[in-house]
mmCIF file of C-alpha atoms and ligand atoms in Angstrom:
data_model
loop_
_atom_site.group_PDB
_atom_site.id
_atom_site.type_symbol
_atom_site.label_atom_id
_atom_site.label_comp_id
_atom_site.label_asym_id
_atom_site.label_seq_id
_atom_site.Cartn_x
_atom_site.Cartn_y
_atom_site.Cartn_z
ATOM 1 C CA MET A 1 5.641 108.544 139.142
ATOM 2 C CA LEU A 2 5.775 105.526 141.362
ATOM 3 C CA LYS A 3 7.384 102.491 139.797
ATOM 4 C CA VAL A 4 5.973 99.108 140.826
ATOM 5 C CA ASN A 5 8.131 96.038 141.308
ATOM 6 C CA PRO A 6 8.371 94.831 137.681
ATOM 7 C CA ASN A 7 8.966 91.251 138.828
ATOM 8 C CA PHE A 8 5.403 91.003 140.117
ATOM 9 C CA VAL A 9 4.157 92.008 136.682
ATOM 10 C CA LYS A 10 5.996 89.038 135.175
ATOM 11 C CA LEU A 11 4.061 86.566 137.338
ATOM 12 C CA PRO A 12 1.373 84.749 135.410
ATOM 13 C CA PRO A 13 -1.946 84.810 137.320
ATOM 14 C CA SER A 14 -2.446 81.702 139.411
ATOM 15 C CA TYR A 15 -5.338 80.090 137.578
ATOM 16 C CA LEU A 16 -5.173 76.511 138.888
ATOM 17 C CA PHE A 17 -7.687 76.571 141.739
ATOM 18 C CA VAL A 18 -9.816 79.234 140.033
ATOM 19 C CA ASP A 19 -10.086 77.020 136.936
ATOM 20 C CA ILE A 20 -10.942 74.014 139.061
ATOM 21 C CA ALA A 21 -13.685 75.931 140.909
ATOM 22 C CA LYS A 22 -15.070 77.235 137.591
ATOM 23 C CA ARG A 23 -15.298 73.787 136.034
ATOM 24 C CA VAL A 24 -16.836 72.290 139.183
ATOM 25 C CA ASN A 25 -19.433 75.088 139.360
ATOM 26 C CA GLU A 26 -20.389 74.542 135.724
ATOM 27 C CA PHE A 27 -20.761 70.819 136.391
ATOM 28 C CA VAL A 28 -22.954 71.432 139.443
ATOM 29 C CA LEU A 29 -25.201 73.809 137.492
ATOM 30 C CA LYS A 30 -25.663 71.228 134.733
ATOM 31 C CA ASN A 31 -26.006 68.283 137.127
ATOM 32 C CA PRO A 32 -27.667 69.598 140.291
ATOM 33 C CA ASP A 33 -28.532 66.125 141.594
ATOM 34 C CA ARG A 34 -25.056 64.618 141.156
ATOM 35 C CA PRO A 35 -23.056 64.831 144.400
ATOM 36 C CA ILE A 36 -19.477 66.097 144.196
ATOM 37 C CA ILE A 37 -16.653 64.583 146.270
ATOM 38 C CA ARG A 38 -13.612 66.786 146.671
ATOM 39 C CA LEU A 39 -10.333 64.889 146.778
ATOM 40 C CA GLY A 40 -8.381 67.917 145.600
ATOM 41 C CA ILE A 41 -8.264 69.705 148.918
ATOM 42 C CA GLY A 42 -4.878 70.390 150.452
ATOM 43 C CA ASP A 43 -6.457 71.511 153.707
ATOM 44 C CA VAL A 44 -7.135 69.404 156.782
ATOM 45 C CA THR A 45 -10.746 68.765 157.760
ATOM 46 C CA LEU A 46 -10.634 67.161 161.220
ATOM 47 C CA PRO A 47 -11.123 69.622 164.108
ATOM 48 C CA LEU A 48 -8.266 70.645 166.398
ATOM 49 C CA PRO A 49 -7.420 68.026 169.039
ATOM 50 C CA LYS A 50 -8.950 68.598 172.487
ATOM 51 C CA ALA A 51 -5.565 69.111 174.168
ATOM 52 C CA VAL A 52 -4.841 71.971 171.749
ATOM 53 C CA VAL A 53 -8.241 73.610 172.247
ATOM 54 C CA ASP A 54 -7.917 73.323 176.041
ATOM 55 C CA ALA A 55 -4.515 75.029 175.883
ATOM 56 C CA MET A 56 -5.940 77.844 173.741
ATOM 57 C CA VAL A 57 -8.827 78.406 176.164
ATOM 58 C CA LYS A 58 -6.482 78.480 179.152
ATOM 59 C CA ALA A 59 -4.078 80.873 177.420
ATOM 60 C CA SER A 60 -6.948 83.129 176.324
ATOM 61 C CA GLN A 61 -8.110 83.368 179.931
ATOM 62 C CA GLU A 62 -4.584 84.283 181.019
ATOM 63 C CA MET A 63 -4.700 87.158 178.554
ATOM 64 C CA GLY A 64 -7.772 88.512 180.374
ATOM 65 C CA HIS A 65 -6.032 88.947 183.734
ATOM 66 C CA ALA A 66 -3.497 91.649 184.578
ATOM 67 C CA GLU A 67 -1.152 89.175 186.342
ATOM 68 C CA THR A 68 -0.925 86.809 183.371
ATOM 69 C CA PHE A 69 -1.502 89.179 180.440
ATOM 70 C CA ARG A 70 1.198 89.173 177.743
ATOM 71 C CA GLY A 71 2.021 91.890 175.249
ATOM 72 C CA TYR A 72 4.749 91.620 172.624
ATOM 73 C CA GLY A 73 6.649 88.373 172.924
ATOM 74 C CA MET A 74 10.031 87.487 171.457
ATOM 75 C CA GLU A 75 9.961 87.710 167.657
ATOM 76 C CA CYS A 76 11.432 84.228 167.352
ATOM 77 C CA GLY A 77 8.893 82.626 169.711
ATOM 78 C CA TYR A 78 8.475 81.908 173.413
ATOM 79 C CA GLU A 79 11.105 79.717 175.000
ATOM 80 C CA PHE A 80 8.496 77.229 176.215
ATOM 81 C CA LEU A 81 7.580 76.392 172.611
ATOM 82 C CA ARG A 82 11.095 76.418 171.200
ATOM 83 C CA GLN A 83 12.222 74.144 174.037
ATOM 84 C CA ALA A 84 9.331 71.732 173.370
ATOM 85 C CA ILE A 85 10.285 71.687 169.667
ATOM 86 C CA ALA A 86 13.991 71.109 170.381
ATOM 87 C CA ASP A 87 13.219 68.270 172.818
ATOM 88 C CA ASN A 88 10.490 66.487 170.892
ATOM 89 C CA ASP A 89 11.138 67.069 167.207
ATOM 90 C CA PHE A 90 14.910 66.852 167.375
ATOM 91 C CA LYS A 91 16.436 65.492 170.596
ATOM 92 C CA LYS A 92 14.183 62.421 170.506
ATOM 93 C CA ARG A 93 15.590 61.677 167.053
ATOM 94 C CA GLY A 94 19.167 62.097 168.207
ATOM 95 C CA VAL A 95 19.571 65.607 166.780
ATOM 96 C CA GLU A 96 20.839 68.495 168.933
ATOM 97 C CA ILE A 97 19.173 71.740 167.942
ATOM 98 C CA GLY A 98 19.529 74.747 170.253
ATOM 99 C CA ILE A 99 16.488 76.864 170.996
ATOM 100 C CA ASP A 100 18.358 79.836 169.499
ATOM 101 C CA GLU A 101 18.366 77.949 166.198
ATOM 102 C CA ILE A 102 14.556 77.769 166.107
ATOM 103 C CA PHE A 103 12.399 80.614 164.776
ATOM 104 C CA VAL A 104 8.651 80.308 165.392
ATOM 105 C CA SER A 105 6.422 81.855 162.738
ATOM 106 C CA ASP A 106 2.889 81.929 161.369
ATOM 107 C CA GLY A 107 3.530 79.456 158.557
ATOM 108 C CA ALA A 108 5.903 77.490 156.393
ATOM 109 C CA LYS A 109 4.407 79.294 153.407
ATOM 110 C CA SER A 110 5.576 82.655 154.753
ATOM 111 C CA ASP A 111 8.956 81.281 155.815
ATOM 112 C CA THR A 112 9.736 79.482 152.556
ATOM 113 C CA GLY A 113 8.570 82.621 150.763
ATOM 114 C CA ASN A 114 10.420 85.135 152.939
ATOM 115 C CA ILE A 115 13.724 83.293 153.310
ATOM 116 C CA GLY A 116 14.833 84.669 149.942
ATOM 117 C CA ASP A 117 15.234 88.081 151.645
ATOM 118 C CA ILE A 118 18.600 86.961 152.994
ATOM 119 C CA PHE A 119 19.963 85.720 149.662
ATOM 120 C CA CYS A 120 21.406 87.740 146.814
ATOM 121 C CA THR A 121 19.204 88.020 143.727
ATOM 122 C CA ASP A 122 21.836 86.644 141.361
ATOM 123 C CA ASN A 123 21.922 83.234 143.049
ATOM 124 C CA ILE A 124 20.824 80.315 140.885
ATOM 125 C CA VAL A 125 17.779 78.499 142.238
ATOM 126 C CA ALA A 126 16.973 74.831 141.662
ATOM 127 C CA VAL A 127 13.493 73.385 142.199
ATOM 128 C CA CYS A 128 11.865 70.016 141.694
ATOM 129 C CA ASP A 129 9.428 69.752 138.822
ATOM 130 C CA PRO A 130 6.537 69.268 139.733
ATOM 131 C CA VAL A 131 6.807 71.615 142.710
ATOM 132 C CA TYR A 132 4.925 73.489 145.449
ATOM 133 C CA PRO A 133 4.428 76.744 143.475
ATOM 134 C CA VAL A 134 5.409 79.090 146.349
ATOM 135 C CA TYR A 135 9.135 78.370 145.861
ATOM 136 C CA VAL A 136 9.056 79.446 142.219
ATOM 137 C CA ASP A 137 6.694 82.407 142.505
ATOM 138 C CA THR A 138 8.544 84.002 145.419
ATOM 139 C CA ASN A 139 11.780 83.821 143.441
ATOM 140 C CA VAL A 140 10.036 85.475 140.512
ATOM 141 C CA MET A 141 8.920 88.262 142.872
ATOM 142 C CA ALA A 142 12.509 88.659 144.072
ATOM 143 C CA GLY A 143 13.856 88.929 140.511
ATOM 144 C CA ARG A 144 15.787 85.686 140.676
ATOM 145 C CA ALA A 145 13.843 83.734 138.037
ATOM 146 C CA GLY A 146 14.642 85.474 134.746
ATOM 147 C CA GLU A 147 12.009 85.430 131.985
ATOM 148 C CA TYR A 148 9.127 83.031 131.499
ATOM 149 C CA GLU A 149 9.198 80.962 128.332
ATOM 150 C CA GLU A 150 6.053 79.073 127.374
ATOM 151 C CA GLY A 151 6.664 75.328 127.496
ATOM 152 C CA LYS A 152 10.063 75.821 129.181
ATOM 153 C CA GLY A 153 9.516 77.716 132.417
ATOM 154 C CA TRP A 154 11.684 80.467 133.956
ATOM 155 C CA SER A 155 14.986 81.067 132.206
ATOM 156 C CA ARG A 156 17.157 81.359 135.369
ATOM 157 C CA ILE A 157 15.534 78.549 137.347
ATOM 158 C CA VAL A 158 17.040 75.088 137.185
ATOM 159 C CA TYR A 159 14.223 72.542 137.057
ATOM 160 C CA MET A 160 14.935 69.068 138.408
ATOM 161 C CA PRO A 161 12.457 66.649 136.828
ATOM 162 C CA CYS A 162 10.815 64.224 139.262
ATOM 163 C CA LEU A 163 9.559 61.403 137.113
ATOM 164 C CA LYS A 164 8.458 57.857 137.714
ATOM 165 C CA GLU A 165 11.741 56.732 136.096
ATOM 166 C CA ASN A 166 13.622 58.287 139.042
ATOM 167 C CA ASN A 167 10.952 57.402 141.646
ATOM 168 C CA PHE A 168 9.941 61.076 141.695
ATOM 169 C CA LEU A 169 13.265 61.993 143.291
ATOM 170 C CA PRO A 170 15.349 64.792 141.751
ATOM 171 C CA GLU A 171 18.798 64.112 140.340
ATOM 172 C CA LEU A 172 21.783 66.256 141.294
ATOM 173 C CA PRO A 173 21.995 69.254 138.942
ATOM 174 C CA LYS A 174 24.663 69.137 136.231
ATOM 175 C CA GLU A 175 25.289 72.890 136.489
ATOM 176 C CA PRO A 176 26.267 74.641 139.733
ATOM 177 C CA VAL A 177 23.283 75.920 141.714
ATOM 178 C CA ASP A 178 23.207 78.038 144.868
ATOM 179 C CA ILE A 179 19.756 77.569 146.424
ATOM 180 C CA ILE A 180 18.127 74.136 146.323
ATOM 181 C CA TYR A 181 14.514 73.669 147.388
ATOM 182 C CA LEU A 182 13.676 70.139 148.517
ATOM 183 C CA CYS A 183 10.318 69.106 149.960
ATOM 184 C CA PHE A 184 10.025 65.649 151.522
ATOM 185 C CA PRO A 185 7.605 63.981 151.952
ATOM 186 C CA ASN A 186 6.794 65.661 148.697
ATOM 187 C CA ASN A 187 3.917 67.825 147.665
ATOM 188 C CA PRO A 188 2.550 67.048 145.098
ATOM 189 C CA ALA A 189 4.140 63.653 144.240
ATOM 190 C CA GLY A 190 3.531 62.184 147.720
ATOM 191 C CA VAL A 191 6.857 60.332 148.016
ATOM 192 C CA GLY A 192 9.415 60.466 150.825
ATOM 193 C CA ILE A 193 13.209 60.437 150.589
ATOM 194 C CA SER A 194 15.541 57.910 152.224
ATOM 195 C CA LYS A 195 18.555 58.881 154.319
ATOM 196 C CA THR A 196 20.873 57.543 151.613
ATOM 197 C CA GLU A 197 19.279 59.708 148.920
ATOM 198 C CA LEU A 198 19.172 62.801 151.105
ATOM 199 C CA LYS A 199 22.847 62.331 152.024
ATOM 200 C CA LYS A 200 23.740 62.822 148.329
ATOM 201 C CA TRP A 201 22.141 66.281 148.481
ATOM 202 C CA VAL A 202 23.849 67.236 151.709
ATOM 203 C CA ASP A 203 27.216 66.211 150.266
ATOM 204 C CA TYR A 204 26.522 68.073 147.028
ATOM 205 C CA ALA A 205 25.509 71.253 148.877
ATOM 206 C CA ASN A 206 28.562 71.154 151.149
ATOM 207 C CA GLU A 207 30.911 70.587 148.204
ATOM 208 C CA ASN A 208 29.312 73.313 146.078
ATOM 209 C CA LYS A 209 28.709 75.779 148.917
ATOM 210 C CA SER A 210 24.993 75.834 148.185
ATOM 211 C CA VAL A 211 22.135 76.009 150.650
ATOM 212 C CA ILE A 212 19.335 73.416 150.841
ATOM 213 C CA LEU A 213 15.936 74.789 151.807
ATOM 214 C CA PHE A 214 14.324 71.652 153.193
ATOM 215 C CA ASP A 215 10.539 71.822 153.537
ATOM 216 C CA ALA A 216 9.427 69.117 155.957
ATOM 217 C CA ALA A 217 5.811 70.292 156.291
ATOM 218 C CA TYR A 218 4.615 66.677 155.874
ATOM 219 C CA GLU A 219 7.166 65.058 158.178
ATOM 220 C CA ALA A 220 4.459 63.732 160.530
ATOM 221 C CA PHE A 221 3.065 61.507 157.770
ATOM 222 C CA ILE A 222 6.258 59.440 157.440
ATOM 223 C CA THR A 223 5.626 55.753 158.137
ATOM 224 C CA GLU A 224 8.751 54.082 156.739
ATOM 225 C CA PRO A 225 11.602 53.556 159.226
ATOM 226 C CA ASP A 226 14.520 54.636 156.982
ATOM 227 C CA MET A 227 13.037 58.011 156.197
ATOM 228 C CA PRO A 228 14.582 61.015 157.915
ATOM 229 C CA HIS A 229 12.062 63.274 159.676
ATOM 230 C CA SER A 230 14.618 66.059 159.714
ATOM 231 C CA ILE A 231 17.455 66.821 157.297
ATOM 232 C CA TYR A 232 19.679 67.214 160.384
ATOM 233 C CA GLU A 233 19.545 63.442 160.826
ATOM 234 C CA ILE A 234 22.009 63.459 157.911
ATOM 235 C CA PRO A 235 25.630 64.153 158.941
ATOM 236 C CA GLY A 236 26.861 67.437 157.482
ATOM 237 C CA ALA A 237 23.399 69.005 157.100
ATOM 238 C CA LYS A 238 23.997 71.697 159.706
ATOM 239 C CA THR A 239 26.523 73.413 157.447
ATOM 240 C CA CYS A 240 24.271 73.487 154.390
ATOM 241 C CA ALA A 241 20.567 73.273 155.272
ATOM 242 C CA ILE A 242 17.668 75.297 156.586
ATOM 243 C CA GLU A 243 14.586 73.293 157.610
ATOM 244 C CA PHE A 244 10.964 74.423 157.533
ATOM 245 C CA ARG A 245 8.332 72.747 159.674
ATOM 246 C CA SER A 246 4.660 73.464 160.177
ATOM 247 C CA PHE A 247 1.902 72.605 162.625
ATOM 248 C CA SER A 248 -0.607 72.931 159.759
ATOM 249 C CA LYS A 249 -0.780 69.355 158.528
ATOM 250 C CA THR A 250 0.850 67.847 161.612
ATOM 251 C CA ALA A 251 -1.753 69.144 164.050
ATOM 252 C CA GLY A 252 -4.577 70.675 162.048
ATOM 253 C CA PHE A 253 -3.274 74.273 162.362
ATOM 254 C CA THR A 254 -4.035 75.401 158.784
ATOM 255 C CA GLY A 255 -6.436 78.002 160.170
ATOM 256 C CA THR A 256 -4.699 78.447 163.518
ATOM 257 C CA ARG A 257 -1.277 79.297 161.968
ATOM 258 C CA CYS A 258 1.965 78.233 163.564
ATOM 259 C CA ALA A 259 5.203 76.908 162.106
ATOM 260 C CA PHE A 260 8.945 77.170 162.632
ATOM 261 C CA THR A 261 12.216 77.359 160.769
ATOM 262 C CA VAL A 262 15.514 75.917 161.919
ATOM 263 C CA ILE A 263 18.763 77.681 161.015
ATOM 264 C CA PRO A 264 21.809 76.076 162.621
ATOM 265 C CA LYS A 265 24.545 78.358 163.922
ATOM 266 C CA GLU A 266 27.086 76.444 161.817
ATOM 267 C CA LEU A 267 25.384 77.689 158.643
ATOM 268 C CA GLU A 268 27.726 80.372 157.410
ATOM 269 C CA PHE A 269 28.560 81.655 153.943
ATOM 270 C CA GLY A 270 31.525 83.960 153.414
ATOM 271 C CA GLY A 271 31.832 84.283 157.187
ATOM 272 C CA VAL A 272 28.219 85.491 157.526
ATOM 273 C CA SER A 273 25.845 83.601 159.814
ATOM 274 C CA LEU A 274 22.456 82.880 158.216
ATOM 275 C CA ASN A 275 21.042 82.377 161.716
ATOM 276 C CA LYS A 276 21.968 85.967 162.626
ATOM 277 C CA MET A 277 20.701 87.332 159.312
ATOM 278 C CA TRP A 278 17.330 85.603 159.683
ATOM 279 C CA SER A 279 17.075 86.747 163.283
ATOM 280 C CA ARG A 280 17.695 90.322 162.110
ATOM 281 C CA ARG A 281 15.154 89.929 159.307
ATOM 282 C CA GLN A 282 12.454 88.494 161.541
ATOM 283 C CA SER A 283 12.932 90.965 164.373
ATOM 284 C CA THR A 284 12.668 93.812 161.873
ATOM 285 C CA LYS A 285 9.717 92.569 159.849
ATOM 286 C CA MET A 286 7.531 90.642 162.296
ATOM 287 C CA ASN A 287 6.463 90.752 165.920
ATOM 288 C CA GLY A 288 5.983 87.088 166.641
ATOM 289 C CA VAL A 289 3.096 84.644 166.793
ATOM 290 C CA PRO A 290 0.241 85.180 169.300
ATOM 291 C CA TYR A 291 0.837 83.810 172.800
ATOM 292 C CA VAL A 292 -2.421 81.827 172.667
ATOM 293 C CA ILE A 293 -1.364 80.103 169.461
ATOM 294 C CA GLN A 294 2.095 79.274 170.788
ATOM 295 C CA ARG A 295 0.508 77.686 173.869
ATOM 296 C CA ALA A 296 -1.719 75.694 171.478
ATOM 297 C CA ALA A 297 1.369 74.544 169.558
ATOM 298 C CA GLU A 298 3.102 73.601 172.813
ATOM 299 C CA ALA A 299 0.127 71.343 173.649
ATOM 300 C CA VAL A 300 0.860 69.336 170.489
ATOM 301 C CA TYR A 301 3.823 67.899 172.403
ATOM 302 C CA SER A 302 1.901 67.024 175.591
ATOM 303 C CA GLU A 303 1.136 63.346 176.161
ATOM 304 C CA GLU A 304 -2.557 63.790 175.333
ATOM 305 C CA GLY A 305 -1.878 66.181 172.447
ATOM 306 C CA ALA A 306 0.647 63.874 170.810
ATOM 307 C CA LYS A 307 -1.797 60.949 171.078
ATOM 308 C CA GLN A 308 -4.717 62.897 169.608
ATOM 309 C CA ILE A 309 -2.623 64.251 166.758
ATOM 310 C CA ARG A 310 -1.373 60.779 165.917
ATOM 311 C CA GLU A 311 -4.998 59.566 165.726
ATOM 312 C CA ASN A 312 -5.820 62.291 163.173
ATOM 313 C CA ILE A 313 -2.762 61.537 161.052
ATOM 314 C CA THR A 314 -3.570 57.826 161.152
ATOM 315 C CA TYR A 315 -7.082 58.691 159.953
ATOM 316 C CA TYR A 316 -5.728 60.604 156.946
ATOM 317 C CA LEU A 317 -3.125 57.942 156.196
ATOM 318 C CA ASN A 318 -5.872 55.340 156.220
ATOM 319 C CA ASN A 319 -7.777 57.410 153.644
ATOM 320 C CA ALA A 320 -4.592 57.558 151.579
ATOM 321 C CA LYS A 321 -4.375 53.766 151.768
ATOM 322 C CA ILE A 322 -8.002 53.410 150.653
ATOM 323 C CA ILE A 323 -7.292 55.557 147.595
ATOM 324 C CA ARG A 324 -3.942 53.988 146.799
ATOM 325 C CA GLU A 325 -4.964 50.363 147.144
ATOM 326 C CA GLY A 326 -8.415 50.827 145.634
ATOM 327 C CA LEU A 327 -7.142 52.551 142.522
ATOM 328 C CA ALA A 328 -4.145 50.257 142.112
ATOM 329 C CA ALA A 329 -6.473 47.236 142.215
ATOM 330 C CA ALA A 330 -8.588 48.903 139.516
ATOM 331 C CA GLY A 331 -5.528 49.086 137.268
ATOM 332 C CA PHE A 332 -4.450 52.694 137.858
ATOM 333 C CA GLU A 333 -0.767 53.581 138.266
ATOM 334 C CA VAL A 334 -0.545 55.206 141.688
ATOM 335 C CA TYR A 335 2.384 56.653 143.621
ATOM 336 C CA GLY A 336 2.859 58.242 147.035
ATOM 337 C CA GLY A 337 0.311 58.083 149.833
ATOM 338 C CA VAL A 338 2.484 55.924 152.138
ATOM 339 C CA ASP A 339 4.478 58.687 153.846
ATOM 340 C CA SER A 340 2.253 61.518 152.750
ATOM 341 C CA PRO A 341 -1.387 62.582 152.501
ATOM 342 C CA TYR A 342 -0.995 62.917 148.703
ATOM 343 C CA ILE A 343 -1.528 60.304 146.028
ATOM 344 C CA TRP A 344 0.035 60.957 142.639
ATOM 345 C CA LEU A 345 -1.891 59.201 139.920
ATOM 346 C CA LYS A 346 -0.750 58.593 136.343
ATOM 347 C CA THR A 347 -3.608 59.606 134.080
ATOM 348 C CA PRO A 348 -4.869 56.595 132.094
ATOM 349 C CA ASN A 349 -4.701 56.207 128.307
ATOM 350 C CA GLY A 350 -2.291 59.098 127.790
ATOM 351 C CA LEU A 351 -4.875 61.703 128.834
ATOM 352 C CA THR A 352 -3.569 65.123 129.796
ATOM 353 C CA SER A 353 -4.082 66.170 133.412
ATOM 354 C CA TRP A 354 -6.991 68.463 132.487
ATOM 355 C CA GLU A 355 -8.606 65.889 130.161
ATOM 356 C CA PHE A 356 -8.571 63.435 133.048
ATOM 357 C CA PHE A 357 -9.933 66.099 135.408
ATOM 358 C CA ASP A 358 -12.950 66.620 133.108
ATOM 359 C CA LEU A 359 -13.499 62.901 132.513
ATOM 360 C CA LEU A 360 -13.278 62.046 136.203
ATOM 361 C CA LEU A 361 -15.702 64.812 137.117
ATOM 362 C CA GLU A 362 -18.136 63.825 134.368
ATOM 363 C CA LYS A 363 -18.070 60.099 135.167
ATOM 364 C CA THR A 364 -17.809 60.154 138.958
ATOM 365 C CA GLY A 365 -18.297 63.654 140.383
ATOM 366 C CA VAL A 366 -14.855 63.335 142.005
ATOM 367 C CA VAL A 367 -12.630 66.437 141.983
ATOM 368 C CA GLY A 368 -8.840 66.248 142.099
ATOM 369 C CA THR A 369 -5.972 68.536 141.096
ATOM 370 C CA PRO A 370 -4.396 68.374 137.617
ATOM 371 C CA GLY A 371 -0.685 67.613 137.958
ATOM 372 C CA SER A 372 0.202 70.101 135.207
ATOM 373 C CA GLY A 373 -0.679 72.871 137.677
ATOM 374 C CA PHE A 374 2.508 71.993 139.600
ATOM 375 C CA GLY A 375 4.926 72.223 136.686
ATOM 376 C CA LEU A 376 5.659 70.924 133.203
ATOM 377 C CA ASN A 377 6.595 67.471 134.485
ATOM 378 C CA GLY A 378 3.281 67.219 136.330
ATOM 379 C CA GLU A 379 1.530 66.865 132.965
ATOM 380 C CA GLY A 380 -0.087 63.448 132.667
ATOM 381 C CA TYR A 381 -0.472 63.181 136.448
ATOM 382 C CA PHE A 382 -3.224 63.953 138.915
ATOM 383 C CA ARG A 383 -3.109 64.672 142.654
ATOM 384 C CA LEU A 384 -5.639 63.180 145.043
ATOM 385 C CA THR A 385 -5.610 63.972 148.748
ATOM 386 C CA SER A 386 -6.620 62.076 151.840
ATOM 387 C CA PHE A 387 -8.122 65.050 153.680
ATOM 388 C CA ASN A 388 -11.795 64.254 153.065
ATOM 389 C CA THR A 389 -13.807 61.989 155.403
ATOM 390 C CA LYS A 390 -13.322 58.224 155.327
ATOM 391 C CA GLU A 391 -16.916 57.809 154.099
ATOM 392 C CA ASN A 392 -16.427 60.218 151.181
ATOM 393 C CA THR A 393 -13.037 58.742 150.345
ATOM 394 C CA GLU A 394 -14.537 55.250 150.162
ATOM 395 C CA LYS A 395 -17.444 56.508 148.072
ATOM 396 C CA ALA A 396 -15.111 58.317 145.680
ATOM 397 C CA VAL A 397 -12.878 55.281 145.211
ATOM 398 C CA ALA A 398 -15.896 53.003 144.675
ATOM 399 C CA ARG A 399 -17.270 55.390 142.049
ATOM 400 C CA ILE A 400 -13.933 55.592 140.232
ATOM 401 C CA ILE A 401 -13.538 51.816 140.196
ATOM 402 C CA GLU A 402 -17.092 51.324 138.951
ATOM 403 C CA SER A 403 -16.812 53.976 136.226
ATOM 404 C CA PHE A 404 -13.377 53.106 134.925
ATOM 405 C CA GLN A 405 -13.597 49.329 135.063
ATOM 406 C CA ALA A 406 -16.899 49.131 133.191
HETATM 407 C C1 PLP B 1 5.050 71.820 150.792
HETATM 408 C C2 PLP B 1 4.293 72.784 151.615
HETATM 409 N N1 PLP B 1 4.972 73.650 152.381
HETATM 410 C C3 PLP B 1 4.326 74.557 153.130
HETATM 411 C C4 PLP B 1 2.946 74.620 153.132
HETATM 412 C C5 PLP B 1 2.249 75.683 153.924
HETATM 413 O O1 PLP B 1 2.349 75.487 155.254
HETATM 414 P P1 PLP B 1 1.746 76.530 156.288
HETATM 415 O O2 PLP B 1 0.286 76.229 156.435
HETATM 416 O O3 PLP B 1 2.532 76.312 157.530
HETATM 417 O O4 PLP B 1 1.952 77.914 155.741
HETATM 418 C C6 PLP B 1 2.197 73.736 152.359
HETATM 419 C C7 PLP B 1 0.735 73.810 152.361
HETATM 420 O O5 PLP B 1 0.012 73.206 151.637
HETATM 421 C C8 PLP B 1 2.893 72.798 151.579
HETATM 422 O O6 PLP B 1 2.246 71.923 150.804
#
């Protein structure tokens, strides 16, 4: 009889967004005339910039003519896109990344999930707590996480608490770890990391021969000058780090799907090149991203595209400011939202994340995400996002202030 992968059976069902939807639906049924404002969404809402749409239309038309039709492309992406990435995302920041170190894909979720294919299952994994759940769940699937213990987490995963006492930045692990997931600007805590702090991790990884998996999906939201947009701005990172980037939040591609992963040629363990291994993995398991989409991603770097994308990010960052400043003035403890679309709110009066979820919904009709859904150290916190409209964001903040100050 067929045996299924037992690691998948160990995974607890992902209830977070199902539970949220259930509670919101119940509320709507009981209160049909009370409008809901969703500040829990982790998806962009503004349409694709015109430059991107124009590029997609042009590329689609090319596909309809024999002279310009394209079939399979290179698994790692067309040169025109990888060159645009190398020039704009790296060279302009003083970082030399070769186009053969860039692998275009359909998403940072797939890449951060799939990268484990090239690592042995007995490596020790370290994650921030709270954390983007994909890092943990994909290691469970791979058999790297051990057993789940209620109130403790996975037995073989090293959790690095990100608390307000350490400014939501992880501390270097006391025990040796092999694979370190870092995500900055952070989801869910909404904070960025300075070059000085990130340097500590690069030094640690080089000394301990570990790899850093650096998720920079929110890089475009950085506003502070000292914050690195790429881990390769830190000397020594090319021998210890893989970086994941995405057009999803940067350019509104959540439904369009395009991202890339950088694996420097210097990244070698035991004489084996991770760049070559990933290239082998990708060329075996995927056939690249559609030509039309890669042309759309290329347009992100055009003069017009870059301007339009910046306008959208500024719009979201302004929403983040409205939430952050509005709630802080009303006496809430708020973090993040300066270099990120996420605001991390301390729940008032010692409420648990879910208690606050229910109270907020009941009093204001505003929906957010309970921090406990991101890990044990997310308990007592709440994530709000800046991806709704400015009007709704202002309304939500006004309602919260009115309800909680009275
Ligand atoms: C930290 C982080 N990484 C990656 C992703 C997914 O990116 P993509 O849309 O490119 O798969 C998300 C999406 O919310 C995210 O929060």
